[in-house]
Amino acid sequence: MRHNKKVTENIDAIKADVEAATSQADLIQVIRSVQNHPGPLDYNDRIVATIKWLVLFAGIMGLYFNGASGGFYGDIGMFLDIAMNFSSAWVPAIGAVLIAKNLERKGKMLPLPELVNRQSVRLGIIAVAATAVFAVLPFWSMLYWTVIYTIMGLIRTIGFLILLDDYSFGQEITMGMLAIAASIWLWQGKRIHWREPLSERIQLLDSLFNNNLKPMRFNKVSKAKALGEQFQEFVRGNHSRKIEALYQGKYQGSVHSFDFQLYHFHFVDQRTETYTDSEGNTKTRTVYKHYHRHGLLVNFPYSQSVTLSGDSRLKLDGESYSTASNTFNRHFKVSASEELQAARFLTPAVVEGLSDIGEHYHAPVIEISDQGQMCIAFDNDDLLKTERKYGLDNPEAFAKEIAGHAELKKLDALLNTVHDVLRLSDNNFA
């Protein structure tokens, strides 16, 4: 317990250092601190892991027991029966692989030639070797099946003693065991792999620092409401609407320079659906569906009240308009407060530039509000993502990777398109 408490304290301190970073150099320093950290950084959950595997194993046995007995799982009983009949061969293989992965995390791995020295190959060799070894052990089969039938007998006995029913409790306790095992698995996985989400956070902050993007302070709900008063794009979700992230940046082009904001919009739809339970009763339940949209906001004083929608979920108001470009019309439906507004904005050159957005983004929407603000929205979530090969599990290589310049090519391309549209819409430079 003391060990795990110390691990939590150390991890929390590292996370705090990451959030306090104000430059790429600060991030590299944090990564180096992980590399040379004196305290424990890995949890000791052996007891919990043992419980997890025992509960999971018992749950699988219960699943097989019910299926083979023609109970609730009878439809998959045949598959379970085949898997169980050969389990004395594959269980040792899985056990050996899990032990090997644990040893590899400690730096102990099977020595192989460089050409084939990959984890999948190493674990594959270990799995085959374990299966072969246990197959020739004379006592293994008898010992294995003795344990299996003992567990199955316990499940049957517990079910009978508690509910005086040989099958129904077996089904309930089986599902309970599987649910408990899954919960422990998820909880333990987060503790084992805490470095990965923190590595992603470091990567994001590095991208922001490298591209002069600054997180903005705002109220998530209020900001979504304010944007909804300008753009139809943000009038989505009958349950909730939030701006999850907002970053401020500045673009310097050959003709125009402009401020812009990148955002992450999260909205939730709520609906009630009818379903039939296992006893044939009709019931209702509330279902929530989450959606995420991303995009860019920029001042656009050269037009107003025009919407280009490549998202069928968005309801359009105003007068419809079509361009002479089949490519553009395939990607966007156009509406405007006045048809003349759309015609003035969508010159052939602008149409060609905006068609590129339709080609490279999913469900794009381009709105110009009546206040002269432009919103470019889409489902894609990769504007701020860069390729990452390493993480905090290899801090030395990760530090070198972070030290390079994180170029956001997709964002740069989008900003170049916005600049071109601004230039083409400005009568002084068109």
PDB file of C-alpha atoms in Angstrom, residues 281-422:
ATOM      1  CA  ASN A 281     -41.617  -7.272 -21.227  1.00  0.00           C
ATOM      2  CA  THR A 282     -41.642  -4.027 -23.211  1.00  0.00           C
ATOM      3  CA  LYS A 283     -39.696  -1.244 -21.515  1.00  0.00           C
ATOM      4  CA  THR A 284     -38.251   2.165 -22.334  1.00  0.00           C
ATOM      5  CA  ARG A 285     -34.843   3.635 -21.666  1.00  0.00           C
ATOM      6  CA  THR A 286     -33.047   6.909 -22.264  1.00  0.00           C
ATOM      7  CA  VAL A 287     -30.111   6.784 -24.662  1.00  0.00           C
ATOM      8  CA  TYR A 288     -27.429   9.461 -24.985  1.00  0.00           C
ATOM      9  CA  LYS A 289     -25.312   9.771 -28.112  1.00  0.00           C
ATOM     10  CA  HIS A 290     -22.161  11.873 -28.045  1.00  0.00           C
ATOM     11  CA  TYR A 291     -20.779  13.783 -31.030  1.00  0.00           C
ATOM     12  CA  HIS A 292     -17.558  15.721 -31.493  1.00  0.00           C
ATOM     13  CA  ARG A 293     -16.903  18.441 -34.046  1.00  0.00           C
ATOM     14  CA  HIS A 294     -13.763  20.440 -34.653  1.00  0.00           C
ATOM     15  CA  GLY A 295     -13.014  23.566 -36.580  1.00  0.00           C
ATOM     16  CA  LEU A 296     -11.706  27.073 -37.010  1.00  0.00           C
ATOM     17  CA  LEU A 297     -13.135  30.543 -36.365  1.00  0.00           C
ATOM     18  CA  VAL A 298     -11.866  33.624 -38.191  1.00  0.00           C
ATOM     19  CA  ASN A 299     -13.004  37.151 -38.956  1.00  0.00           C
ATOM     20  CA  PHE A 300     -14.368  37.428 -42.516  1.00  0.00           C
ATOM     21  CA  PRO A 301     -15.637  40.932 -43.388  1.00  0.00           C
ATOM     22  CA  TYR A 302     -16.204  40.295 -47.106  1.00  0.00           C
ATOM     23  CA  SER A 303     -19.528  38.459 -46.930  1.00  0.00           C
ATOM     24  CA  GLN A 304     -22.298  37.525 -44.529  1.00  0.00           C
ATOM     25  CA  SER A 305     -25.199  35.119 -43.964  1.00  0.00           C
ATOM     26  CA  VAL A 306     -23.913  32.356 -46.254  1.00  0.00           C
ATOM     27  CA  THR A 307     -23.773  28.653 -45.352  1.00  0.00           C
ATOM     28  CA  LEU A 308     -22.043  25.844 -47.243  1.00  0.00           C
ATOM     29  CA  SER A 309     -23.003  22.485 -45.772  1.00  0.00           C
ATOM     30  CA  GLY A 310     -21.561  19.068 -46.449  1.00  0.00           C
ATOM     31  CA  ASP A 311     -23.299  17.663 -43.376  1.00  0.00           C
ATOM     32  CA  SER A 312     -26.797  16.262 -43.920  1.00  0.00           C
ATOM     33  CA  ARG A 313     -27.512  16.624 -40.189  1.00  0.00           C
ATOM     34  CA  LEU A 314     -27.462  20.425 -40.426  1.00  0.00           C
ATOM     35  CA  LYS A 315     -30.742  22.145 -41.263  1.00  0.00           C
ATOM     36  CA  LEU A 316     -30.340  24.987 -43.748  1.00  0.00           C
ATOM     37  CA  ASP A 317     -32.372  28.188 -43.782  1.00  0.00           C
ATOM     38  CA  GLY A 318     -32.578  30.819 -46.486  1.00  0.00           C
ATOM     39  CA  GLU A 319     -32.391  30.735 -50.258  1.00  0.00           C
ATOM     40  CA  SER A 320     -30.668  27.858 -52.050  1.00  0.00           C
ATOM     41  CA  TYR A 321     -27.879  28.433 -54.518  1.00  0.00           C
ATOM     42  CA  SER A 322     -25.866  26.210 -56.883  1.00  0.00           C
ATOM     43  CA  THR A 323     -22.533  26.907 -58.524  1.00  0.00           C
ATOM     44  CA  ALA A 324     -21.310  25.858 -61.956  1.00  0.00           C
ATOM     45  CA  SER A 325     -18.843  23.408 -60.366  1.00  0.00           C
ATOM     46  CA  ASN A 326     -20.079  19.821 -60.155  1.00  0.00           C
ATOM     47  CA  THR A 327     -17.253  18.989 -57.757  1.00  0.00           C
ATOM     48  CA  PHE A 328     -18.236  21.775 -55.381  1.00  0.00           C
ATOM     49  CA  ASN A 329     -21.950  20.960 -55.633  1.00  0.00           C
ATOM     50  CA  ARG A 330     -21.195  17.349 -54.798  1.00  0.00           C
ATOM     51  CA  HIS A 331     -19.577  18.402 -51.517  1.00  0.00           C
ATOM     52  CA  PHE A 332     -21.734  21.342 -50.455  1.00  0.00           C
ATOM     53  CA  LYS A 333     -25.292  22.580 -50.413  1.00  0.00           C
ATOM     54  CA  VAL A 334     -25.467  26.369 -50.312  1.00  0.00           C
ATOM     55  CA  SER A 335     -27.983  28.616 -48.607  1.00  0.00           C
ATOM     56  CA  ALA A 336     -27.927  32.364 -47.992  1.00  0.00           C
ATOM     57  CA  SER A 337     -30.160  35.125 -46.711  1.00  0.00           C
ATOM     58  CA  GLU A 338     -30.093  36.417 -50.287  1.00  0.00           C
ATOM     59  CA  GLU A 339     -29.043  34.521 -53.391  1.00  0.00           C
ATOM     60  CA  LEU A 340     -26.954  37.504 -54.470  1.00  0.00           C
ATOM     61  CA  GLN A 341     -24.823  37.185 -51.318  1.00  0.00           C
ATOM     62  CA  ALA A 342     -23.890  33.619 -52.229  1.00  0.00           C
ATOM     63  CA  ALA A 343     -23.209  34.557 -55.859  1.00  0.00           C
ATOM     64  CA  ARG A 344     -20.863  37.376 -54.861  1.00  0.00           C
ATOM     65  CA  PHE A 345     -18.957  35.200 -52.411  1.00  0.00           C
ATOM     66  CA  LEU A 346     -18.702  32.028 -54.499  1.00  0.00           C
ATOM     67  CA  THR A 347     -16.587  33.235 -57.385  1.00  0.00           C
ATOM     68  CA  PRO A 348     -15.004  30.480 -59.518  1.00  0.00           C
ATOM     69  CA  ALA A 349     -11.654  30.900 -57.756  1.00  0.00           C
ATOM     70  CA  VAL A 350     -13.227  30.729 -54.277  1.00  0.00           C
ATOM     71  CA  VAL A 351     -15.290  27.706 -55.304  1.00  0.00           C
ATOM     72  CA  GLU A 352     -12.137  25.921 -56.409  1.00  0.00           C
ATOM     73  CA  GLY A 353     -10.385  26.659 -53.118  1.00  0.00           C
ATOM     74  CA  LEU A 354     -13.302  25.593 -50.925  1.00  0.00           C
ATOM     75  CA  SER A 355     -13.772  22.396 -52.933  1.00  0.00           C
ATOM     76  CA  ASP A 356     -10.461  21.291 -51.469  1.00  0.00           C
ATOM     77  CA  ILE A 357     -12.004  21.415 -47.982  1.00  0.00           C
ATOM     78  CA  GLY A 358     -14.863  19.252 -49.210  1.00  0.00           C
ATOM     79  CA  GLU A 359     -12.362  16.736 -50.556  1.00  0.00           C
ATOM     80  CA  HIS A 360     -10.252  16.395 -47.412  1.00  0.00           C
ATOM     81  CA  TYR A 361     -12.709  16.783 -44.526  1.00  0.00           C
ATOM     82  CA  HIS A 362     -15.676  14.735 -43.381  1.00  0.00           C
ATOM     83  CA  ALA A 363     -19.069  16.464 -43.101  1.00  0.00           C
ATOM     84  CA  PRO A 364     -17.619  19.967 -43.590  1.00  0.00           C
ATOM     85  CA  VAL A 365     -19.663  23.082 -42.895  1.00  0.00           C
ATOM     86  CA  ILE A 366     -18.541  26.611 -43.773  1.00  0.00           C
ATOM     87  CA  GLU A 367     -20.659  29.381 -42.300  1.00  0.00           C
ATOM     88  CA  ILE A 368     -20.340  33.140 -42.558  1.00  0.00           C
ATOM     89  CA  SER A 369     -22.491  34.813 -39.939  1.00  0.00           C
ATOM     90  CA  ASP A 370     -24.411  38.045 -40.324  1.00  0.00           C
ATOM     91  CA  GLN A 371     -21.678  39.594 -38.159  1.00  0.00           C
ATOM     92  CA  GLY A 372     -18.930  38.764 -40.656  1.00  0.00           C
ATOM     93  CA  GLN A 373     -17.426  35.809 -38.783  1.00  0.00           C
ATOM     94  CA  MET A 374     -16.462  32.589 -40.556  1.00  0.00           C
ATOM     95  CA  CYS A 375     -16.701  29.122 -39.024  1.00  0.00           C
ATOM     96  CA  ILE A 376     -15.198  26.095 -40.762  1.00  0.00           C
ATOM     97  CA  ALA A 377     -16.336  22.881 -39.059  1.00  0.00           C
ATOM     98  CA  PHE A 378     -15.880  19.146 -39.640  1.00  0.00           C
ATOM     99  CA  ASP A 379     -15.773  15.757 -37.929  1.00  0.00           C
ATOM    100  CA  ASN A 380     -12.003  15.291 -38.340  1.00  0.00           C
ATOM    101  CA  ASP A 381     -10.042  15.506 -35.091  1.00  0.00           C
ATOM    102  CA  ASP A 382      -6.475  15.521 -36.412  1.00  0.00           C
ATOM    103  CA  LEU A 383      -5.659  19.214 -36.907  1.00  0.00           C
ATOM    104  CA  LEU A 384      -3.367  19.211 -33.874  1.00  0.00           C
ATOM    105  CA  LYS A 385      -2.052  15.682 -34.198  1.00  0.00           C
ATOM    106  CA  THR A 386       1.465  14.749 -35.222  1.00  0.00           C
ATOM    107  CA  GLU A 387       3.023  11.352 -35.682  1.00  0.00           C
ATOM    108  CA  ARG A 388       4.583  10.020 -32.496  1.00  0.00           C
ATOM    109  CA  LYS A 389       6.838   6.974 -32.335  1.00  0.00           C
ATOM    110  CA  TYR A 390       7.881   7.117 -28.691  1.00  0.00           C
ATOM    111  CA  GLY A 391       6.465   7.937 -25.281  1.00  0.00           C
ATOM    112  CA  LEU A 392       7.356   8.047 -21.605  1.00  0.00           C
ATOM    113  CA  ASP A 393       7.990   4.305 -21.662  1.00  0.00           C
ATOM    114  CA  ASN A 394      11.138   5.236 -23.631  1.00  0.00           C
ATOM    115  CA  PRO A 395      11.935   8.699 -22.239  1.00  0.00           C
ATOM    116  CA  GLU A 396      15.334   9.094 -23.882  1.00  0.00           C
ATOM    117  CA  ALA A 397      13.958   8.578 -27.403  1.00  0.00           C
ATOM    118  CA  PHE A 398      10.813  10.558 -26.541  1.00  0.00           C
ATOM    119  CA  ALA A 399      12.852  13.566 -25.428  1.00  0.00           C
ATOM    120  CA  LYS A 400      14.749  13.584 -28.721  1.00  0.00           C
ATOM    121  CA  GLU A 401      11.492  13.306 -30.657  1.00  0.00           C
ATOM    122  CA  ILE A 402       9.865  16.172 -28.756  1.00  0.00           C
ATOM    123  CA  ALA A 403      12.959  18.325 -29.286  1.00  0.00           C
ATOM    124  CA  GLY A 404      12.161  18.473 -33.014  1.00  0.00           C
ATOM    125  CA  HIS A 405       9.672  20.868 -34.591  1.00  0.00           C
ATOM    126  CA  ALA A 406       6.083  19.593 -34.531  1.00  0.00           C
ATOM    127  CA  GLU A 407       4.751  20.673 -37.914  1.00  0.00           C
ATOM    128  CA  LEU A 408       0.957  20.650 -38.204  1.00  0.00           C
ATOM    129  CA  LYS A 409       0.661  20.116 -41.944  1.00  0.00           C
ATOM    130  CA  LYS A 410      -3.114  19.715 -42.044  1.00  0.00           C
ATOM    131  CA  LEU A 411      -3.678  22.890 -40.045  1.00  0.00           C
ATOM    132  CA  ASP A 412      -1.196  24.783 -42.210  1.00  0.00           C
ATOM    133  CA  ALA A 413      -3.006  23.642 -45.357  1.00  0.00           C
ATOM    134  CA  LEU A 414      -6.367  24.754 -43.954  1.00  0.00           C
ATOM    135  CA  LEU A 415      -4.990  28.159 -42.964  1.00  0.00           C
ATOM    136  CA  ASN A 416      -3.483  28.570 -46.431  1.00  0.00           C
ATOM    137  CA  THR A 417      -6.913  27.903 -47.928  1.00  0.00           C
ATOM    138  CA  VAL A 418      -8.515  30.467 -45.613  1.00  0.00           C
ATOM    139  CA  HIS A 419      -5.847  32.975 -46.606  1.00  0.00           C
ATOM    140  CA  ASP A 420      -6.543  32.364 -50.289  1.00  0.00           C
ATOM    141  CA  VAL A 421     -10.286  32.834 -49.774  1.00  0.00           C
ATOM    142  CA  LEU A 422      -9.638  36.075 -47.897  1.00  0.00           C
TER     143      LEU A 422
END
